[in-house]
PDB file of C-alpha atoms in Angstrom:
ATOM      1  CA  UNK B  13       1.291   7.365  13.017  1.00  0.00           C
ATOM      2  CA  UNK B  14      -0.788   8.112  15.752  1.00  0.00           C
ATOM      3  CA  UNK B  15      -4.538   7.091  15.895  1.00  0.00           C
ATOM      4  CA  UNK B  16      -7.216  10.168  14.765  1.00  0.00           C
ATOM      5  CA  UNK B  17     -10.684  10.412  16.096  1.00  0.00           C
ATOM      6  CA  UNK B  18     -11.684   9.485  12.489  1.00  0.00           C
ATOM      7  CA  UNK B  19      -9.998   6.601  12.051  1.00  0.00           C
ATOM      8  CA  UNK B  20     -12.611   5.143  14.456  1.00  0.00           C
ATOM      9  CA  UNK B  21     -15.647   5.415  11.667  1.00  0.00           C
ATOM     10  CA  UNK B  22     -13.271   4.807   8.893  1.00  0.00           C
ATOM     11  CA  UNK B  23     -12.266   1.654   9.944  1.00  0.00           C
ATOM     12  CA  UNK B  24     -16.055   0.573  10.826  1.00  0.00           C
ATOM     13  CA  UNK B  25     -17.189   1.762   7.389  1.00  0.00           C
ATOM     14  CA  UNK B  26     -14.285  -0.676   6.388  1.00  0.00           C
ATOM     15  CA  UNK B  27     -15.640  -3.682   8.326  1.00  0.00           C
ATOM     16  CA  UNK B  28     -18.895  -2.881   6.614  1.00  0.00           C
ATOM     17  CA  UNK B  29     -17.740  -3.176   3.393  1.00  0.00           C
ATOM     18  CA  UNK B  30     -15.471  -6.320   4.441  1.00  0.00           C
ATOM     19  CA  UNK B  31     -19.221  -7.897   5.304  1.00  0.00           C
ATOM     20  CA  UNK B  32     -20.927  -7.007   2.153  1.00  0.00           C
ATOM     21  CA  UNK B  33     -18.256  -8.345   0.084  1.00  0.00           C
ATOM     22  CA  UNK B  34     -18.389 -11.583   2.152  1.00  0.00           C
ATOM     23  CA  UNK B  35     -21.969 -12.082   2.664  1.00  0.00           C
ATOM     24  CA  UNK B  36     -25.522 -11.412   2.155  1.00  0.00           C
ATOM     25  CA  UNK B  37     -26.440 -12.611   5.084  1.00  0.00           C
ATOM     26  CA  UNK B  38     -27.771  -9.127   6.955  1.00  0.00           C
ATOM     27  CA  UNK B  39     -27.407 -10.925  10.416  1.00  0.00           C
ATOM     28  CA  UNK B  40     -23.897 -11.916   9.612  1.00  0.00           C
ATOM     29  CA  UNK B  41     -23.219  -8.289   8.701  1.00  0.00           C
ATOM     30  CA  UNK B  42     -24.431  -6.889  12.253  1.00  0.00           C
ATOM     31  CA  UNK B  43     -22.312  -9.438  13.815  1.00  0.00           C
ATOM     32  CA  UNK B  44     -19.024  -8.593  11.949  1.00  0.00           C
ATOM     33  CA  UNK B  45     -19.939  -4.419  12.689  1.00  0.00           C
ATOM     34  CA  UNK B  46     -20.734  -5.525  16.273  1.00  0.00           C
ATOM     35  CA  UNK B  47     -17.215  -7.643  16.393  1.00  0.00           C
ATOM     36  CA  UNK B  48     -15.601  -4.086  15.399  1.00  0.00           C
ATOM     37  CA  UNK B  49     -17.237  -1.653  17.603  1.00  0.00           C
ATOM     38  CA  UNK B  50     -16.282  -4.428  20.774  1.00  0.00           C
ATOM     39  CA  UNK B  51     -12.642  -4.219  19.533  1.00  0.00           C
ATOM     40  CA  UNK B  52     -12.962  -0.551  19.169  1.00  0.00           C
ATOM     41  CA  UNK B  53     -14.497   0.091  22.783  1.00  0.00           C
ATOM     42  CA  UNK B  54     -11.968  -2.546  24.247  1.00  0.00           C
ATOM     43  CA  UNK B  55      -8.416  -1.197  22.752  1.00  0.00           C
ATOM     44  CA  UNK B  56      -9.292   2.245  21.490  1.00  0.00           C
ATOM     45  CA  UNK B  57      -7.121   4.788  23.516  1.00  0.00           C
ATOM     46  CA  UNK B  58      -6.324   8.559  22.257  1.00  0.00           C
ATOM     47  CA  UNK B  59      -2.143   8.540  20.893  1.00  0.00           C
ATOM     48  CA  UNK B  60      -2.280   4.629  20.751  1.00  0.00           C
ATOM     49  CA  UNK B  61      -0.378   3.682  17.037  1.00  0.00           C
ATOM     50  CA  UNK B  62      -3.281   3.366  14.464  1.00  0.00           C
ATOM     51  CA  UNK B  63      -2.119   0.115  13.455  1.00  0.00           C
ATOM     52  CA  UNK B  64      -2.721  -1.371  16.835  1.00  0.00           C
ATOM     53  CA  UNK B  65      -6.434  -0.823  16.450  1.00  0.00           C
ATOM     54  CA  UNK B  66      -7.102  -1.122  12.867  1.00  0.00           C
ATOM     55  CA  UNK B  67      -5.335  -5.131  12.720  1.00  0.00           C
ATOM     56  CA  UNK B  68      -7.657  -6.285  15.388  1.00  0.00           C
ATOM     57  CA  UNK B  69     -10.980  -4.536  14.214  1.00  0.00           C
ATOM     58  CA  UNK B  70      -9.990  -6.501  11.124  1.00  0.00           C
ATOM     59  CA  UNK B  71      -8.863 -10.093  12.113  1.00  0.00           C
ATOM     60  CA  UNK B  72     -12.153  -9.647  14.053  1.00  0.00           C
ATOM     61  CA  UNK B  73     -14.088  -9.031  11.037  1.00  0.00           C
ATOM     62  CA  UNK B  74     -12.430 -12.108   9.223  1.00  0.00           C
ATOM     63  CA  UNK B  75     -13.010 -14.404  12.137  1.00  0.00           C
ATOM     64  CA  UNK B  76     -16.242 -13.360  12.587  1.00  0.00           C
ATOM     65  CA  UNK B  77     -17.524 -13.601   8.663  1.00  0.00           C
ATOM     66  CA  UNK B  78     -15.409 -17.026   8.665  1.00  0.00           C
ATOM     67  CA  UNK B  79     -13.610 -15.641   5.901  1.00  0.00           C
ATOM     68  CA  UNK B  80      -9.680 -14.944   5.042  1.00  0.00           C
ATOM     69  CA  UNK B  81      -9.950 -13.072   1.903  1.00  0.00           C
ATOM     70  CA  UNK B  82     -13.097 -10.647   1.283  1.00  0.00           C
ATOM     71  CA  UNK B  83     -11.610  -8.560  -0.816  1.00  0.00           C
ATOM     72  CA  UNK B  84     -10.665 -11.767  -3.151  1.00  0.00           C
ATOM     73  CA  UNK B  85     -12.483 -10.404  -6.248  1.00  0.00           C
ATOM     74  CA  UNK B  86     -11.864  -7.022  -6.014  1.00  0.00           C
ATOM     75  CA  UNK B  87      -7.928  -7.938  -6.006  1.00  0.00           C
ATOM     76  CA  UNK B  88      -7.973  -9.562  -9.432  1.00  0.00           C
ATOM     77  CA  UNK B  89     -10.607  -6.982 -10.831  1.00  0.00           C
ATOM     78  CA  UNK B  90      -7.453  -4.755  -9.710  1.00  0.00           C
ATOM     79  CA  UNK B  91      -4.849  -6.924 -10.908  1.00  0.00           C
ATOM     80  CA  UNK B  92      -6.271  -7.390 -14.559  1.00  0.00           C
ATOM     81  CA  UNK B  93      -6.882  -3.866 -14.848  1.00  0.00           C
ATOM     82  CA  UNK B  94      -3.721  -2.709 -14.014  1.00  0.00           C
ATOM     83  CA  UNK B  95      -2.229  -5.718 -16.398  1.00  0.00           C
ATOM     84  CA  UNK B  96      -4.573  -4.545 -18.929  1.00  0.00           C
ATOM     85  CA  UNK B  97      -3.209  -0.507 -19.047  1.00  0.00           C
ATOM     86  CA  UNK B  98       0.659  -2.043 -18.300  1.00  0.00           C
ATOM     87  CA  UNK B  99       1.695  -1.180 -22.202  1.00  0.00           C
ATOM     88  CA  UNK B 100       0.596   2.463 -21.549  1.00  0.00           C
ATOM     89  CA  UNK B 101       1.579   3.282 -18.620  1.00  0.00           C
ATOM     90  CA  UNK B 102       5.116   1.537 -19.711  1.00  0.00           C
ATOM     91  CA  UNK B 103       5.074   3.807 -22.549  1.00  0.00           C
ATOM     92  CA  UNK B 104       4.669   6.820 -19.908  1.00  0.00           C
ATOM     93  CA  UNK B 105       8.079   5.385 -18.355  1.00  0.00           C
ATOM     94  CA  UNK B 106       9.982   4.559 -20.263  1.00  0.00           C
ATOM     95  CA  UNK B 107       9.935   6.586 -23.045  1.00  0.00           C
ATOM     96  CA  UNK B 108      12.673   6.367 -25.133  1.00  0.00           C
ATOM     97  CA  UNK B 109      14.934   9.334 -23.604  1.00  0.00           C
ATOM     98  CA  UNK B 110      17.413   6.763 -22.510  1.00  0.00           C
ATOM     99  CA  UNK B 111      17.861   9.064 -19.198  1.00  0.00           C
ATOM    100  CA  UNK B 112      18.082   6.879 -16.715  1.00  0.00           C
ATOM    101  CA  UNK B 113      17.155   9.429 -13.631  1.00  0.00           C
ATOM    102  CA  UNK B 114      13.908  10.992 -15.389  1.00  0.00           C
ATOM    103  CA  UNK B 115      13.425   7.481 -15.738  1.00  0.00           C
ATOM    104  CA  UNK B 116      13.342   6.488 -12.342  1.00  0.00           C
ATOM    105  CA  UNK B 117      11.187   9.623 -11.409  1.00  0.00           C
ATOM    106  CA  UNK B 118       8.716   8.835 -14.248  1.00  0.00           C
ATOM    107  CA  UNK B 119       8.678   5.413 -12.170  1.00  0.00           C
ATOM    108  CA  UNK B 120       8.165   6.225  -9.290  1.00  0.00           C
ATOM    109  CA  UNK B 121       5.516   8.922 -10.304  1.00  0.00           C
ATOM    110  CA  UNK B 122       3.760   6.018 -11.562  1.00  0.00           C
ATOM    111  CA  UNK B 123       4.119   3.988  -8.665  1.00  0.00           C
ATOM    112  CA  UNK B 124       2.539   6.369  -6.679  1.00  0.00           C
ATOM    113  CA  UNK B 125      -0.618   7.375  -9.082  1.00  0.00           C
ATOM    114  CA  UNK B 126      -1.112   3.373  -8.574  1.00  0.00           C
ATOM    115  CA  UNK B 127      -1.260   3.627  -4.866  1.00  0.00           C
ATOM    116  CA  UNK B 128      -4.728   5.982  -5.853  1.00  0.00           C
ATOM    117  CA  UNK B 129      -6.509   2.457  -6.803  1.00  0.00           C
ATOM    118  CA  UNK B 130      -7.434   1.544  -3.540  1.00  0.00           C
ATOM    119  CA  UNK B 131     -10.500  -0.165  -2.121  1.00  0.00           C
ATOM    120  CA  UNK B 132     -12.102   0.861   1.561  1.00  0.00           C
ATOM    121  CA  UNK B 133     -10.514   3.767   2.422  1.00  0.00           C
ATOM    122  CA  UNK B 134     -14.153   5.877   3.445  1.00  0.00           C
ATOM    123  CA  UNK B 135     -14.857   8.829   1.143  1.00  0.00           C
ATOM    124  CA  UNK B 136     -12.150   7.648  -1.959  1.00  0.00           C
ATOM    125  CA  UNK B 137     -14.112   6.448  -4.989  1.00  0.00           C
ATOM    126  CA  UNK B 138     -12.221   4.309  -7.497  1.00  0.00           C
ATOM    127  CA  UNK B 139     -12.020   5.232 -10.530  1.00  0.00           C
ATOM    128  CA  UNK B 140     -11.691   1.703 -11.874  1.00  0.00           C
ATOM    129  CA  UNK B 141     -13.495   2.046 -14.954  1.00  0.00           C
ATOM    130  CA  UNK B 142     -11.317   5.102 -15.854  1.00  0.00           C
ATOM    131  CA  UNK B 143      -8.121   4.124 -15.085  1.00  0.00           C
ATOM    132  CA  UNK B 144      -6.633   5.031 -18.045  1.00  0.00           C
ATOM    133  CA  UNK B 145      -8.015   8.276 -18.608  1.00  0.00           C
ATOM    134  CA  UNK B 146      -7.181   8.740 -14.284  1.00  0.00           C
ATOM    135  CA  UNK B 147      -3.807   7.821 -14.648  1.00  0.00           C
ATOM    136  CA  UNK B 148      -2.612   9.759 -17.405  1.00  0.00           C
ATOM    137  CA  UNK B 149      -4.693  12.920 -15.626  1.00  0.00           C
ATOM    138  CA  UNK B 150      -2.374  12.332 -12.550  1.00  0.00           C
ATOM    139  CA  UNK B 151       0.780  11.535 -14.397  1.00  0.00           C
ATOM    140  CA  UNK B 152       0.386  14.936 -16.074  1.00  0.00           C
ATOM    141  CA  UNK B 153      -0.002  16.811 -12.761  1.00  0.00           C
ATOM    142  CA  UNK B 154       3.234  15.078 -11.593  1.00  0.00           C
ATOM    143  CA  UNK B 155       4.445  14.381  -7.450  1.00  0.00           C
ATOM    144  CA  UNK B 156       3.208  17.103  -5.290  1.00  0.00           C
ATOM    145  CA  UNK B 157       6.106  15.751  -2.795  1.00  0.00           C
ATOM    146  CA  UNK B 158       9.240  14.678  -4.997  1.00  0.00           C
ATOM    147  CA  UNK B 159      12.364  13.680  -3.138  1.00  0.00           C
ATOM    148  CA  UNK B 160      13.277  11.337  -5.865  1.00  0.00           C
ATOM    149  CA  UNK B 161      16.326  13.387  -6.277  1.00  0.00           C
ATOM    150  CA  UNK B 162      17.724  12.814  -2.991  1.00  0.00           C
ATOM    151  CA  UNK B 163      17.198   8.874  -3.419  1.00  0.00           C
ATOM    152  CA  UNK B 164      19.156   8.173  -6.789  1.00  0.00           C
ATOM    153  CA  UNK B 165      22.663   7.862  -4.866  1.00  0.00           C
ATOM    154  CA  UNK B 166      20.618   4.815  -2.097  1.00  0.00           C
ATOM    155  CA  UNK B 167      19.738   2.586  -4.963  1.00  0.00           C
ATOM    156  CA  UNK B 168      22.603  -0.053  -4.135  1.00  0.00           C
ATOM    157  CA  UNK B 169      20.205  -2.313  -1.454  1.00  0.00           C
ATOM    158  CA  UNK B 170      16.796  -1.288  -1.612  1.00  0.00           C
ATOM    159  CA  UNK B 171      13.891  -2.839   0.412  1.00  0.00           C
ATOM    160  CA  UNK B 172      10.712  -2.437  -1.393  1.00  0.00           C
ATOM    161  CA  UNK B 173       7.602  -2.777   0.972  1.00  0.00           C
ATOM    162  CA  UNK B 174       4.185  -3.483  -1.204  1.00  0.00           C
ATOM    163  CA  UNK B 175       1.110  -2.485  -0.641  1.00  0.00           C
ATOM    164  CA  UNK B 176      -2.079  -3.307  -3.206  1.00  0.00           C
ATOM    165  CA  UNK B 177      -2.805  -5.321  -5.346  1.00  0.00           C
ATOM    166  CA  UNK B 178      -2.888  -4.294  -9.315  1.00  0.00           C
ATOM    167  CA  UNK B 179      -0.487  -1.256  -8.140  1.00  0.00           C
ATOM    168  CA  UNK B 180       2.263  -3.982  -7.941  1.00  0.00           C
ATOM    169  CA  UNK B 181       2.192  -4.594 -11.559  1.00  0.00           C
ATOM    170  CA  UNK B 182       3.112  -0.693 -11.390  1.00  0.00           C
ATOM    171  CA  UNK B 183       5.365  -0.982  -8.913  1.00  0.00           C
ATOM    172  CA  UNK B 184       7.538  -3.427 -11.327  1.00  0.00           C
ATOM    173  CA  UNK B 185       8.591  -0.343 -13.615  1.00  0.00           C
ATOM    174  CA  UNK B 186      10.429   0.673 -10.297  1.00  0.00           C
ATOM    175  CA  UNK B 187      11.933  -2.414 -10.103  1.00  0.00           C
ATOM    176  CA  UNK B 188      12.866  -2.423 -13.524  1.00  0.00           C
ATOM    177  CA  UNK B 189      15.031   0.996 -13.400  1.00  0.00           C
ATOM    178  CA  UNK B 190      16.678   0.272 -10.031  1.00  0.00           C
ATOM    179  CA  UNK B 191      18.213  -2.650 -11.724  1.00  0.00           C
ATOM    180  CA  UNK B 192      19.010  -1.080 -14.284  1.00  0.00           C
ATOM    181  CA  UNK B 193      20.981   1.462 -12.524  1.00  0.00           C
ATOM    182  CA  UNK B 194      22.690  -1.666 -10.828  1.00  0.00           C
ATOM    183  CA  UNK B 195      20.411  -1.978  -7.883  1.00  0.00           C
ATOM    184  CA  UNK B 196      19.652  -4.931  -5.421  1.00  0.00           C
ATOM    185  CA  UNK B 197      15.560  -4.947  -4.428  1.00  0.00           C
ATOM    186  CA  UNK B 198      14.216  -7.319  -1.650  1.00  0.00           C
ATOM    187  CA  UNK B 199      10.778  -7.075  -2.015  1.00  0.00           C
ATOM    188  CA  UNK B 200       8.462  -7.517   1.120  1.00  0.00           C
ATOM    189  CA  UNK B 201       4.401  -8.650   0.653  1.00  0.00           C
ATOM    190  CA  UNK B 202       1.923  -9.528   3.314  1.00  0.00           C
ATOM    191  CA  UNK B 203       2.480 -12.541   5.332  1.00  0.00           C
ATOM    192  CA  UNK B 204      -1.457 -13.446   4.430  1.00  0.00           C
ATOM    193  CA  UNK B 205      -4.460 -11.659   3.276  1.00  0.00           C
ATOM    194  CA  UNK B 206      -5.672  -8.088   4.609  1.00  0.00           C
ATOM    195  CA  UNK B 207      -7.212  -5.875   2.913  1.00  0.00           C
ATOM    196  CA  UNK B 208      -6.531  -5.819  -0.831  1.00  0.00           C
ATOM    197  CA  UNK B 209      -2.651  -6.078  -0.178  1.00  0.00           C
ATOM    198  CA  UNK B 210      -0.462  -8.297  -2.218  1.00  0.00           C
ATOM    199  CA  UNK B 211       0.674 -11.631  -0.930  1.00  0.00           C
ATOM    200  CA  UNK B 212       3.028 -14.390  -2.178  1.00  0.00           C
ATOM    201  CA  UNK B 213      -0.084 -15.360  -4.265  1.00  0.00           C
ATOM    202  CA  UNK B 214       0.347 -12.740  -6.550  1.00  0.00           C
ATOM    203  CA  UNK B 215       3.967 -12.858  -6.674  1.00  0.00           C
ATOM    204  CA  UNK B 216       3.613 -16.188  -7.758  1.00  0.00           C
ATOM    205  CA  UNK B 217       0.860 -15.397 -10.180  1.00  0.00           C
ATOM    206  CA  UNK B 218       2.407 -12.494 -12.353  1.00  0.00           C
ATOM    207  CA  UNK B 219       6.193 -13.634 -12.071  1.00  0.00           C
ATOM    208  CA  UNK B 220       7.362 -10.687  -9.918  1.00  0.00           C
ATOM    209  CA  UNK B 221       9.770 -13.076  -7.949  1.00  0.00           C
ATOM    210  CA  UNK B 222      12.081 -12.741 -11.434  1.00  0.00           C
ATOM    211  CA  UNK B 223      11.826  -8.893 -11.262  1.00  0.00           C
ATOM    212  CA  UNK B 224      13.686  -8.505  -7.629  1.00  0.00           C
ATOM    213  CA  UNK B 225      16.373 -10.344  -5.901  1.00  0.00           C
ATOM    214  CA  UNK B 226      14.483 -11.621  -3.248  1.00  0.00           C
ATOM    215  CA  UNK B 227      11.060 -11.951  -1.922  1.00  0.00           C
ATOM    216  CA  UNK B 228       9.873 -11.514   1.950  1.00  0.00           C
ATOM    217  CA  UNK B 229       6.615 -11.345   3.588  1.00  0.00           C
ATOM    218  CA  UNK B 230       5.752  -9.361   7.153  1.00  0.00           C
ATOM    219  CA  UNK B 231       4.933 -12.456   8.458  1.00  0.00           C
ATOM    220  CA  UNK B 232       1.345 -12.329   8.985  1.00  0.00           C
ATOM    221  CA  UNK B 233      -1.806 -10.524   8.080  1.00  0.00           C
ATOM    222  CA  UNK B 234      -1.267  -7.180  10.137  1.00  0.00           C
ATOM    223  CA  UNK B 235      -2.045  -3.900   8.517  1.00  0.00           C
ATOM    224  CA  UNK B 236       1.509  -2.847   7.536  1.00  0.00           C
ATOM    225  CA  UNK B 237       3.765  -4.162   9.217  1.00  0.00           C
ATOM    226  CA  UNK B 238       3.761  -5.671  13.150  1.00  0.00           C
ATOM    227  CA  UNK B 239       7.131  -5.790  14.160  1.00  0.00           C
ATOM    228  CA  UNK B 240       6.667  -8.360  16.809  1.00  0.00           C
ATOM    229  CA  UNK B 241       4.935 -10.471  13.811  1.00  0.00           C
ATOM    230  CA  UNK B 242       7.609 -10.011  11.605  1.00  0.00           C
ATOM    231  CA  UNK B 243      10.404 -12.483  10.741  1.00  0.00           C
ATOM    232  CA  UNK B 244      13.773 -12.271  11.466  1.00  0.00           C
ATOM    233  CA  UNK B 245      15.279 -11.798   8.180  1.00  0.00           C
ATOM    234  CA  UNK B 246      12.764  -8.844   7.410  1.00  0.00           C
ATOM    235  CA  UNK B 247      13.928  -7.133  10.242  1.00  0.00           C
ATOM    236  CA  UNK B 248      17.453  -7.840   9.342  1.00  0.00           C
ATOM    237  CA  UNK B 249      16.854  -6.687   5.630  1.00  0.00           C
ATOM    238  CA  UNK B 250      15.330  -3.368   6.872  1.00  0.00           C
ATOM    239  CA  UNK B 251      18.452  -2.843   9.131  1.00  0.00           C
ATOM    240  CA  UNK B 252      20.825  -3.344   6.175  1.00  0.00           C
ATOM    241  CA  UNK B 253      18.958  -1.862   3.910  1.00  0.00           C
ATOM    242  CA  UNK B 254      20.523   1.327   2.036  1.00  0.00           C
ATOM    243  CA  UNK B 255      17.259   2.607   1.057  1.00  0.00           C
ATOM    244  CA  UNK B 256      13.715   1.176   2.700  1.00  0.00           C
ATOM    245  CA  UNK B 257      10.637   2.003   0.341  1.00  0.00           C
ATOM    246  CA  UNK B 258       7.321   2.230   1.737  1.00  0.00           C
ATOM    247  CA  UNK B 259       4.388   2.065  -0.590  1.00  0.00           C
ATOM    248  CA  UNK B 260       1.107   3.571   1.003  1.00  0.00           C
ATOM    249  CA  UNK B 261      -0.946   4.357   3.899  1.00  0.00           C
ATOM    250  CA  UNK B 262      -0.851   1.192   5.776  1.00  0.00           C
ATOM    251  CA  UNK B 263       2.646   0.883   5.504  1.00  0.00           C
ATOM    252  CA  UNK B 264       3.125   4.424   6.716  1.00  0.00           C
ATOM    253  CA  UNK B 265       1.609   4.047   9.934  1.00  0.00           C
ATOM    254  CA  UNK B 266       3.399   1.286  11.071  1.00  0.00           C
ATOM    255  CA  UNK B 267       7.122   2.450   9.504  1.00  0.00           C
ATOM    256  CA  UNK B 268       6.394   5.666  10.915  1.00  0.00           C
ATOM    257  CA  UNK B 269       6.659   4.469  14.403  1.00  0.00           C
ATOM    258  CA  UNK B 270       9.909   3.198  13.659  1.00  0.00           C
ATOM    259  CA  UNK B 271      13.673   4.565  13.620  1.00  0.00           C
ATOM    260  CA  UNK B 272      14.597   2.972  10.337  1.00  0.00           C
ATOM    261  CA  UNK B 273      16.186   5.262   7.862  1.00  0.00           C
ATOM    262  CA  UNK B 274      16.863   6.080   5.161  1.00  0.00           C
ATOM    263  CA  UNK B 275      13.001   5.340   4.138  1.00  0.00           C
ATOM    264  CA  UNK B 276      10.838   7.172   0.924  1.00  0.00           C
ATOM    265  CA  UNK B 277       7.710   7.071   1.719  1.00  0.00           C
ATOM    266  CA  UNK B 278       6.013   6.570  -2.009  1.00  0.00           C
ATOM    267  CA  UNK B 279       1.803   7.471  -1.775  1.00  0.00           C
ATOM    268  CA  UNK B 280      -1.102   9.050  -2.347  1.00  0.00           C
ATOM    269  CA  UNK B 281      -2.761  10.609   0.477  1.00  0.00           C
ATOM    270  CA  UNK B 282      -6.593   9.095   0.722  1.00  0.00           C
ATOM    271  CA  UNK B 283      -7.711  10.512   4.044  1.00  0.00           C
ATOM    272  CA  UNK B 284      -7.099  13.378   6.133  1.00  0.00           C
ATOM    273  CA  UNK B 285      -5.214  11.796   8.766  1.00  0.00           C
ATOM    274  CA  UNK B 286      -2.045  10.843   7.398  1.00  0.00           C
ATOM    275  CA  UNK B 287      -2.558  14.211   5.080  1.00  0.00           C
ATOM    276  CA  UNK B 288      -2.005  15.470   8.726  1.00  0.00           C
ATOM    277  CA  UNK B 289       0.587  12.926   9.925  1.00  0.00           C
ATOM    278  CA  UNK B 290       2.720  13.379   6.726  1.00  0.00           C
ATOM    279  CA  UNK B 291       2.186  17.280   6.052  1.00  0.00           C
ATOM    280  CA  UNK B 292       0.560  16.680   2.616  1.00  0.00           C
ATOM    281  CA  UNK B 293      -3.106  17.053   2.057  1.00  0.00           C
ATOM    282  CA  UNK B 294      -5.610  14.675   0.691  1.00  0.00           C
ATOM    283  CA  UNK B 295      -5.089  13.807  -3.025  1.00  0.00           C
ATOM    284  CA  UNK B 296      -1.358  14.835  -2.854  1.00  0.00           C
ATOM    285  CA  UNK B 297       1.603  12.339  -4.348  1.00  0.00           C
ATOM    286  CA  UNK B 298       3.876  12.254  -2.145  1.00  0.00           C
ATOM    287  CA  UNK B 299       8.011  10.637  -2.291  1.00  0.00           C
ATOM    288  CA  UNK B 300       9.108  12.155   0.596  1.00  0.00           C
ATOM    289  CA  UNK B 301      12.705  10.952   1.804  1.00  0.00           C
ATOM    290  CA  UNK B 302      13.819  10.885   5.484  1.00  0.00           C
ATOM    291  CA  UNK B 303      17.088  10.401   6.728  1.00  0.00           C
TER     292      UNK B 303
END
């Protein structure tokens, strides 16, 4: 995905809020929105990916506030919410039908109202403190994009790319059914903190590891993914892979500049943007297949 004239205030609004969960220092604050607008009037260029502008504005913003993980509360304010509604929303999947392909769409239906819970993004407010009431609201309106059809015979090696935090205890139910249908997942987290992504911290934490086959990381703290960042064996995984999975935004731009395919792209569409980029408009769920 290609970077919008928008993206430009977004992503300041987002170093904003990156300082005001770090700090209270005011004079810190200026610094770390100063730090951004230098990055933006240094690399900025119309058509340039978005990715390439948003990881820098960021590192700077981390540098800058001295800090590696602002959004440190706000992940496990997401992560025991999500843990909290879990029963429900398992109860919403798997409900007793026994069909295993309603199953999997229920899944990743859920998986995708998840990718809604997101911190930052300028204009989206989270409905934390409804989350239950949110998510069944959502769950009832169903995928506005649903390709799930055209992914139940690509199940055999799948490579699952995360996004947030809390929505991975979500994105387990997926996990769950692919198995179950005799599936392999390699699951792929952030290298180190961005954002409110999930890392091998949280992997660790709620016992995913046991849910997939195997667990990789991007290899560093890029939005997405930054291929000349990544590992080796990721970029080996998403060569072999028989169906890639890529859950949200950031993860969007960056696979989106790439050739890989088959990939679903599995989110909700927060900002106008990618509503643009990915023909969907804001507030849409979207599993849209290529190939």
């Amino acid at each position: 995905m290609k970077v919008h004239p928008r993206c430009s205030y977004c992503l300041l609004s987002r170093v904003h809020l990156e300082a005001e969960l770090s700090t209270d220092d005011e004079e810190l604050m200026h610094k770390a929105i100063l730090g951004g607008i230098e990055v933006l009037n240094s690399l900025y260029q119309p058509g340039m990916p978005a990715a390439e502008l948003s990881t820098p504005m960021h590192r700077k913003a981390y540098e800058i506030l001295n800090d590696n993980d602002p959004y440190l509360k706000m992940k496990e304010l997401s992560s025991k919410t999500a843990a909290r509604f879990m029963p429900v929303i398992r109860s919403y999947v798997f409900n007793g039908d026994g069909d295993d392909v309603a199953t999997f769409k229920r899944a990743v239906l859920a998986a995708v109202i998840g990718n809604y819970f997101d911190y930052g993004v300028m204009g989206l407010e989270v409905p934390i403190d409804v989350f239950d009431e949110t998510f069944k609201e959502h769950f009832k309106r169903g995928l506005d994009i649903d390709d799930t059809d055209k992914m139940l015979d690509k199940l055999s090696n799948v490579v699952y790319l995360a996004d947030n935090c809390g929505e991975i205890l979500i994105d387990t139910l997926v996990f769950e059914i692919i198995k179950k249908m005799g599936g392999n997942i390699t699951l792929v987290v952030r290298g180190a903190p961005i954002l409110n992504d999930v890392t091998m911290e949280e992997v660790k934490e709620f016992g995913i590891a046991e849910k997939v086959d195997r667990v990789l990381t991007t290899g560093s703290n890029a939005i997405g993914v930054r291929f000349e960042e990544a590992p080796p064996e990721l970029k080996e995984a998403l060569e072999n892979a028989s169906l890639i999975i890529s859950k949200g935004m950031a993860n969007y731009e960056t696979l989106s500049e790439e050739n890989y395919r088959p990939i679903a792209y599995l989110l909700k569409v927060k900002c106008d943007p990618v509503g643009e980029d990915i023909g969907a408009p804001k507030g849409c769920s979207v599993a849209r297949l290529l190939e």
